[in-house]
Amino acid sequence: KRLNDVLENRGGNYILPFFWLHGEPHEILCEEIDRIEACGIREFCVESRPHPDFMGEQWWGDMDLIMEEARRRRMRVWLLDDDKFPTGHAGGGYEREPQKAKIYIAERHMDLCGPLESGAVLIENFLGDDGELLGVFACPKPYGGSSDISITDAVDLTDSVHDGIVYLNIPAGFYRLFVLFTTRKGGGRENYMNLLDEASVKVLLDQVYEPHYARYKEDFGKTFAGFFSDEPEIGNVPGYGFEEKLGKKNVRLPWSTELKKMLEERWKDNFPACLIALWYQAGDGTSALRRDFMDCVSQLLSDNFSMQIGNWCREHGVEYIGHVIEDDNAHARLGCSTAHYFRAEKGMDMAGIDVVHLQIIPGFKECDHQWIASDRDGEFFHYGLAKLGSSLARLDKRKKGRALCEIFGSFGWAEGVWLMKWLTDHMLVRGINTFVPHAFSPLFPDRDCPPHFYARGNNPQYPYFRELMKYMNRMCHLLNGGRMVIETAVLYHGEAEWCSDTELFQRPVRKLMEKQIDCDVIWSDLLQRDSCIFQEGKLCVNGLRYNCLIIPACQCVTDTVARFIADAKKEGFPVLFMDEYPVQSLSDDVPAEAVRTMTEVIGEDHLTDRVMQLCGAQEFTVDCKEGNREDLRTCTYTQQDGFVYLFFNEHPYQSVKIEVDFTNAGHNSLFRYDAVSNRASEVITEDGKLYLELCAGEMAVFIQTGSGSVEKNA
């Protein structure tokens, strides 16, 4: 049915490009909308950032025109929800309400040598002019050897602080005196949203969302489709460092009154001394304390930011979409990201990712490749990024299978349509099925994040870009509404990384992809007893069934994962650790020794053989006759009336020749679909086998049905 839809040009729209506004004359805005519409695109997302008068008179005049044009053309409009990048400035709302802006927790310390009687230490200068004291503790500190701080033996001196001075008596030995306090200074962007604070997030709703609803209420859910948040951040440090994990000195950490309450409930009388473990090693309990902090941070961000905005949108008849910063493994960390990819996007109606700034370049798939600004983790961007989005879209019913990618942005004018096509296919074969191309700009020349697809008629590749957009919409229609055939799960490493060192999830994902084995990335929330069940030795999560779970090598497993492993063992469900067993478990009931007896450890070179053994017969098998099999990507979608098979050669310059064996598929008619020319032709296999040669960057699409009723273009 879906193939016939696209052959007859009856497919839907799955593209909503950014449309940048700079205050241009209205006739130019209308011309740019013409160019968007000419690409077969029926929606666009207004990019407010460069506009000179966001939420002012000129803004409303431009938006009124855009809404009028969209109504007339039966198009839909989305809105990027702030005047600055990233989302969180609320159009200057925190300058007007500074008491609702970000707040941080900080520590300062000094080392002391006892015995000391009737001592006094000035701490007032530590706090600065806005610091509010949380606690003062003297902690035993070994001299030489171990650098661990003993918080279990900490002496609470908070009540001994008077007029900025702490008075103390300490016995013989070495001590570190910690001063813990909150402050609004020394962190990231000033006058920005606190994603952990419900009232702070509501400022964005009050300043941006509500005024647009008041003006376009009748269009909400019709012409006005919804709002887009762009890379909201915890923002406890300046800039875009991607290594913001706990255990770093001299770093502000996120804070809110809700976070304080949650930690008090978990740590009881040991709060706030346990906070010291967020910066320094505090013995065997450090992993659990850091897990607690990050768990609370990510839960609050999910509830107060993602869910609050998402619920507001759904209550007002529109949808909420966007993405966080995933770059170079930041997605499970603090700083420029949001502590936990899956929790951060819980309230959104589509799973979201982005690829910008040369992050993905054909062939540069190793851990480090250099671009103009820094080294990038090519392994993450090639093997991890898209699987975050497609896995969330499959596993969260709110997403309805929709996985969105902001794409093409800021690659520069050297990015041609060939590379755009390659990036599109890279995403499609990994399960991405909705796109936000970046960007249509009515200003030329515009030095801001090119390429721009029309560029006031100055982009000579626009006619070919237009054909790429038609290809993109056809492919997305073919795949949307279907379900990827996946039987293997890989555990998200985020929670393990909060505790200690761990291998990253993309490592096992890469090993699977290079042998044409698809997988989902699942997170530990889904492994709780009220979220999953076991049936006939398989794991069932939200209607999806898996034959095994692979856990990247890690030092520590959380209590949730440890309990799941115990349950899985009873049910005969295999859990595989890649390369090595953990040395620590946060579960008292399932210690590390028990975890090792209940699971298998598989070296990365033998992982795929073991997975294929556990999964049994596949829809198809691939035998590589010539070329590099490791760069062949495949995926299978099942629709109500057939299957869609994608084969993509990602190699930048080598062809690949393969034999595909469909004898296990059990279907009748096989068609090859060319989505560029929009034609389908029936394929005759030899005893169920198909011989296929793909040149560098070529995608092949096959549709298999049981009825042979597909109508073919001449």
GROMACS .gro file of C-alpha atoms in nm, residues 254-478:
model
  225
  254PRO     CA    1   2.325   2.185   3.893
  255TRP     CA    2   2.090   2.253   4.182
  256SER     CA    3   1.731   2.327   4.275
  257THR     CA    4   1.511   2.310   4.583
  258GLU     CA    5   1.347   1.998   4.438
  259LEU     CA    6   1.688   1.833   4.400
  260LYS     CA    7   1.777   1.919   4.758
  261LYS     CA    8   1.455   1.758   4.880
  262MET     CA    9   1.511   1.440   4.677
  263LEU     CA   10   1.866   1.398   4.804
  264GLU     CA   11   1.759   1.459   5.163
  265GLU     CA   12   1.504   1.178   5.125
  266ARG     CA   13   1.769   0.939   4.989
  267TRP     CA   14   2.061   1.027   5.212
  268LYS     CA   15   1.871   1.109   5.533
  269ASP     CA   16   2.102   1.234   5.807
  270ASN     CA   17   2.408   1.201   5.582
  271PHE     CA   18   2.292   1.497   5.373
  272PRO     CA   19   2.469   1.725   5.285
  273ALA     CA   20   2.804   1.561   5.370
  274CYS     CA   21   2.746   1.306   5.092
  275LEU     CA   22   2.765   1.588   4.838
  276ILE     CA   23   3.142   1.589   4.883
  277ALA     CA   24   3.155   1.261   4.686
  278LEU     CA   25   3.036   1.448   4.377
  279TRP     CA   26   3.380   1.608   4.347
  280TYR     CA   27   3.613   1.369   4.534
  281GLN     CA   28   3.646   0.996   4.587
  282ALA     CA   29   3.482   0.895   4.914
  283GLY     CA   30   3.557   0.524   4.932
  284ASP     CA   31   3.337   0.235   4.818
  285GLY     CA   32   3.019   0.440   4.850
  286THR     CA   33   3.121   0.693   4.583
  287SER     CA   34   2.955   0.508   4.294
  288ALA     CA   35   2.617   0.487   4.467
  289LEU     CA   36   2.623   0.852   4.573
  290ARG     CA   37   2.708   0.974   4.224
  291ARG     CA   38   2.441   0.749   4.076
  292ASP     CA   39   2.188   0.896   4.322
  293PHE     CA   40   2.275   1.252   4.227
  294MET     CA   41   2.260   1.193   3.850
  295ASP     CA   42   1.947   0.984   3.886
  296CYS     CA   43   1.772   1.269   4.067
  297VAL     CA   44   1.902   1.532   3.824
  298SER     CA   45   1.783   1.338   3.519
  299GLN     CA   46   1.444   1.256   3.674
  300LEU     CA   47   1.382   1.619   3.767
  301LEU     CA   48   1.487   1.736   3.422
  302SER     CA   49   1.250   1.483   3.268
  303ASP     CA   50   0.956   1.587   3.487
  304ASN     CA   51   1.008   1.961   3.515
  305PHE     CA   52   1.134   2.039   3.166
  306SER     CA   53   1.049   1.772   2.911
  307MET     CA   54   0.719   1.651   3.053
  308GLN     CA   55   0.597   1.992   3.168
  309ILE     CA   56   0.640   2.146   2.823
  310GLY     CA   57   0.519   1.833   2.644
  311ASN     CA   58   0.205   1.814   2.857
  312TRP     CA   59   0.133   2.184   2.798
  313CYS     CA   60   0.156   2.128   2.422
  314ARG     CA   61  -0.067   1.822   2.424
  315GLU     CA   62  -0.324   2.002   2.640
  316HIS     CA   63  -0.331   2.280   2.380
  317GLY     CA   64  -0.366   2.046   2.082
  318VAL     CA   65  -0.012   2.071   1.940
  319GLU     CA   66   0.302   1.859   1.955
  320TYR     CA   67   0.639   1.912   2.121
  321ILE     CA   68   0.960   1.812   1.940
  322GLY     CA   69   1.331   1.894   1.935
  323HIS     CA   70   1.658   1.742   2.051
  324VAL     CA   71   1.934   1.772   2.310
  325ILE     CA   72   2.311   1.780   2.255
  326GLU     CA   73   2.434   1.425   2.204
  327ASP     CA   74   2.778   1.519   2.068
  328ASP     CA   75   3.079   1.305   2.150
  329ASN     CA   76   2.894   1.106   2.420
  330ALA     CA   77   2.773   1.414   2.611
  331HIS     CA   78   2.416   1.279   2.617
  332ALA     CA   79   2.462   1.103   2.954
  333ARG     CA   80   2.651   1.390   3.116
  334LEU     CA   81   2.616   1.737   3.262
  335GLY     CA   82   2.739   2.061   3.103
  336CYS     CA   83   2.598   2.125   2.757
  337SER     CA   84   2.371   1.820   2.768
  338THR     CA   85   2.095   1.679   2.985
  339ALA     CA   86   2.230   1.384   3.193
  340HIS     CA   87   2.029   1.107   3.022
  341TYR     CA   88   1.921   1.110   2.657
  342PHE     CA   89   1.608   0.900   2.698
  343ARG     CA   90   1.474   1.073   3.009
  344ALA     CA   91   1.543   1.417   2.863
  345GLU     CA   92   1.321   1.342   2.561
  346LYS     CA   93   1.045   1.165   2.750
  347GLY     CA   94   0.795   1.450   2.707
  348MET     CA   95   0.858   1.500   2.336
  349ASP     CA   96   0.623   1.362   2.073
  350MET     CA   97   0.907   1.250   1.845
  351ALA     CA   98   1.250   1.119   1.930
  352GLY     CA   99   1.508   1.376   1.821
  353ILE     CA  100   1.876   1.393   1.723
  354ASP     CA  101   2.086   1.622   1.505
  355VAL     CA  102   2.394   1.602   1.286
  356VAL     CA  103   2.571   1.931   1.215
  357HIS     CA  104   2.923   2.075   1.189
  358LEU     CA  105   3.080   1.789   0.987
  359GLN     CA  106   3.006   1.543   1.268
  360ILE     CA  107   2.945   1.262   1.019
  361ILE     CA  108   3.178   1.238   0.720
  362PRO     CA  109   3.185   0.924   0.501
  363GLY     CA  110   3.470   0.698   0.604
  364PHE     CA  111   3.564   0.882   0.926
  365LYS     CA  112   3.415   0.623   1.160
  366GLU     CA  113   3.692   0.579   1.416
  367CYS     CA  114   3.701   0.731   1.762
  368ASP     CA  115   3.883   1.046   1.651
  369HIS     CA  116   3.863   1.246   1.336
  370GLN     CA  117   3.965   1.607   1.304
  371TRP     CA  118   3.749   1.890   1.181
  372ILE     CA  119   3.812   2.263   1.185
  373ALA     CA  120   3.725   2.314   1.553
  374SER     CA  121   3.821   1.994   1.735
  375ASP     CA  122   3.847   1.616   1.728
  376ARG     CA  123   3.515   1.434   1.691
  377ASP     CA  124   3.421   1.084   1.802
  378GLY     CA  125   3.348   0.930   1.464
  379GLU     CA  126   3.254   0.598   1.622
  380PHE     CA  127   2.974   0.760   1.822
  381PHE     CA  128   2.840   0.961   1.531
  382HIS     CA  129   2.848   0.666   1.288
  383TYR     CA  130   2.725   0.389   1.516
  384GLY     CA  131   2.557   0.550   1.816
  385LEU     CA  132   2.381   0.874   1.732
  386ALA     CA  133   2.101   0.757   1.503
  387LYS     CA  134   2.034   0.447   1.712
  388LEU     CA  135   1.955   0.669   2.012
  389GLY     CA  136   1.673   0.832   1.817
  390SER     CA  137   1.535   0.527   1.641
  391SER     CA  138   1.542   0.318   1.960
  392LEU     CA  139   1.354   0.582   2.158
  393ALA     CA  140   1.097   0.614   1.879
  394ARG     CA  141   1.032   0.238   1.891
  395LEU     CA  142   1.032   0.194   2.267
  396ASP     CA  143   0.830   0.499   2.376
  397LYS     CA  144   0.469   0.469   2.260
  398ARG     CA  145   0.424   0.847   2.280
  399LYS     CA  146   0.661   0.884   1.984
  400LYS     CA  147   0.442   0.666   1.757
  401GLY     CA  148   0.754   0.531   1.590
  402ARG     CA  149   0.866   0.877   1.475
  403ALA     CA  150   1.240   0.952   1.491
  404LEU     CA  151   1.347   1.301   1.382
  405CYS     CA  152   1.688   1.427   1.273
  406GLU     CA  153   1.795   1.789   1.226
  407ILE     CA  154   2.033   1.745   0.935
  408PHE     CA  155   2.278   1.917   0.694
  409GLY     CA  156   2.336   2.221   0.917
  410SER     CA  157   2.664   2.415   0.921
  411PHE     CA  158   2.859   2.173   0.701
  412GLY     CA  159   2.953   2.475   0.492
  413TRP     CA  160   2.908   2.545   0.122
  414ALA     CA  161   3.129   2.246   0.036
  415GLU     CA  162   2.839   2.021   0.136
  416GLY     CA  163   2.682   1.919  -0.192
  417VAL     CA  164   2.372   1.717  -0.271
  418TRP     CA  165   2.575   1.392  -0.298
  419LEU     CA  166   2.681   1.424   0.067
  420MET     CA  167   2.327   1.525   0.168
  421LYS     CA  168   2.193   1.212  -0.004
  422TRP     CA  169   2.457   0.999   0.174
  423LEU     CA  170   2.363   1.150   0.512
  424THR     CA  171   1.994   1.094   0.441
  425ASP     CA  172   2.050   0.725   0.362
  426HIS     CA  173   2.281   0.690   0.665
  427MET     CA  174   1.988   0.799   0.880
  428LEU     CA  175   1.714   0.606   0.698
  429VAL     CA  176   1.892   0.271   0.727
  430ARG     CA  177   1.924   0.327   1.104
  431GLY     CA  178   1.554   0.399   1.154
  432ILE     CA  179   1.529   0.778   1.127
  433ASN     CA  180   1.208   0.866   0.942
  434THR     CA  181   1.145   1.243   0.987
  435PHE     CA  182   1.382   1.527   0.899
  436VAL     CA  183   1.449   1.893   0.978
  437PRO     CA  184   1.684   2.014   0.701
  438HIS     CA  185   1.899   2.307   0.813
  439ALA     CA  186   1.816   2.560   0.659
  440PHE     CA  187   1.619   2.790   0.431
  441SER     CA  188   1.748   3.145   0.481
  442PRO     CA  189   1.591   3.440   0.295
  443LEU     CA  190   1.910   3.642   0.353
  444PHE     CA  191   2.198   3.630   0.106
  445PRO     CA  192   2.484   3.630   0.163
  446ASP     CA  193   2.428   3.480   0.508
  447ARG     CA  194   2.743   3.370   0.690
  448ASP     CA  195   2.537   3.196   0.958
  449CYS     CA  196   2.567   2.816   0.934
  450PRO     CA  197   2.556   2.751   0.557
  451PRO     CA  198   2.464   2.584   0.330
  452HIS     CA  199   2.129   2.748   0.261
  453PHE     CA  200   1.920   2.554   0.018
  454TYR     CA  201   1.782   2.833  -0.205
  455ALA     CA  202   1.995   3.135  -0.100
  456ARG     CA  203   1.784   3.388  -0.291
  457GLY     CA  204   1.846   3.192  -0.610
  458ASN     CA  205   2.223   3.187  -0.567
  459ASN     CA  206   2.260   2.817  -0.479
  460PRO     CA  207   2.313   2.636  -0.814
  461GLN     CA  208   2.232   2.301  -0.648
  462TYR     CA  209   1.880   2.404  -0.543
  463PRO     CA  210   1.711   2.215  -0.834
  464TYR     CA  211   1.888   1.896  -0.726
  465PHE     CA  212   1.820   1.960  -0.358
  466ARG     CA  213   1.453   1.980  -0.455
  467GLU     CA  214   1.476   1.629  -0.600
  468LEU     CA  215   1.651   1.508  -0.284
  469MET     CA  216   1.361   1.636  -0.074
  470LYS     CA  217   1.115   1.443  -0.289
  471TYR     CA  218   1.331   1.133  -0.244
  472MET     CA  219   1.342   1.191   0.132
  473ASN     CA  220   0.963   1.224   0.159
  474ARG     CA  221   0.903   0.910  -0.050
  475MET     CA  222   1.143   0.704   0.159
  476CYS     CA  223   0.998   0.830   0.485
  477HIS     CA  224   0.646   0.749   0.372
  478LEU     CA  225   0.756   0.399   0.277
   0.00000   0.00000   0.00000
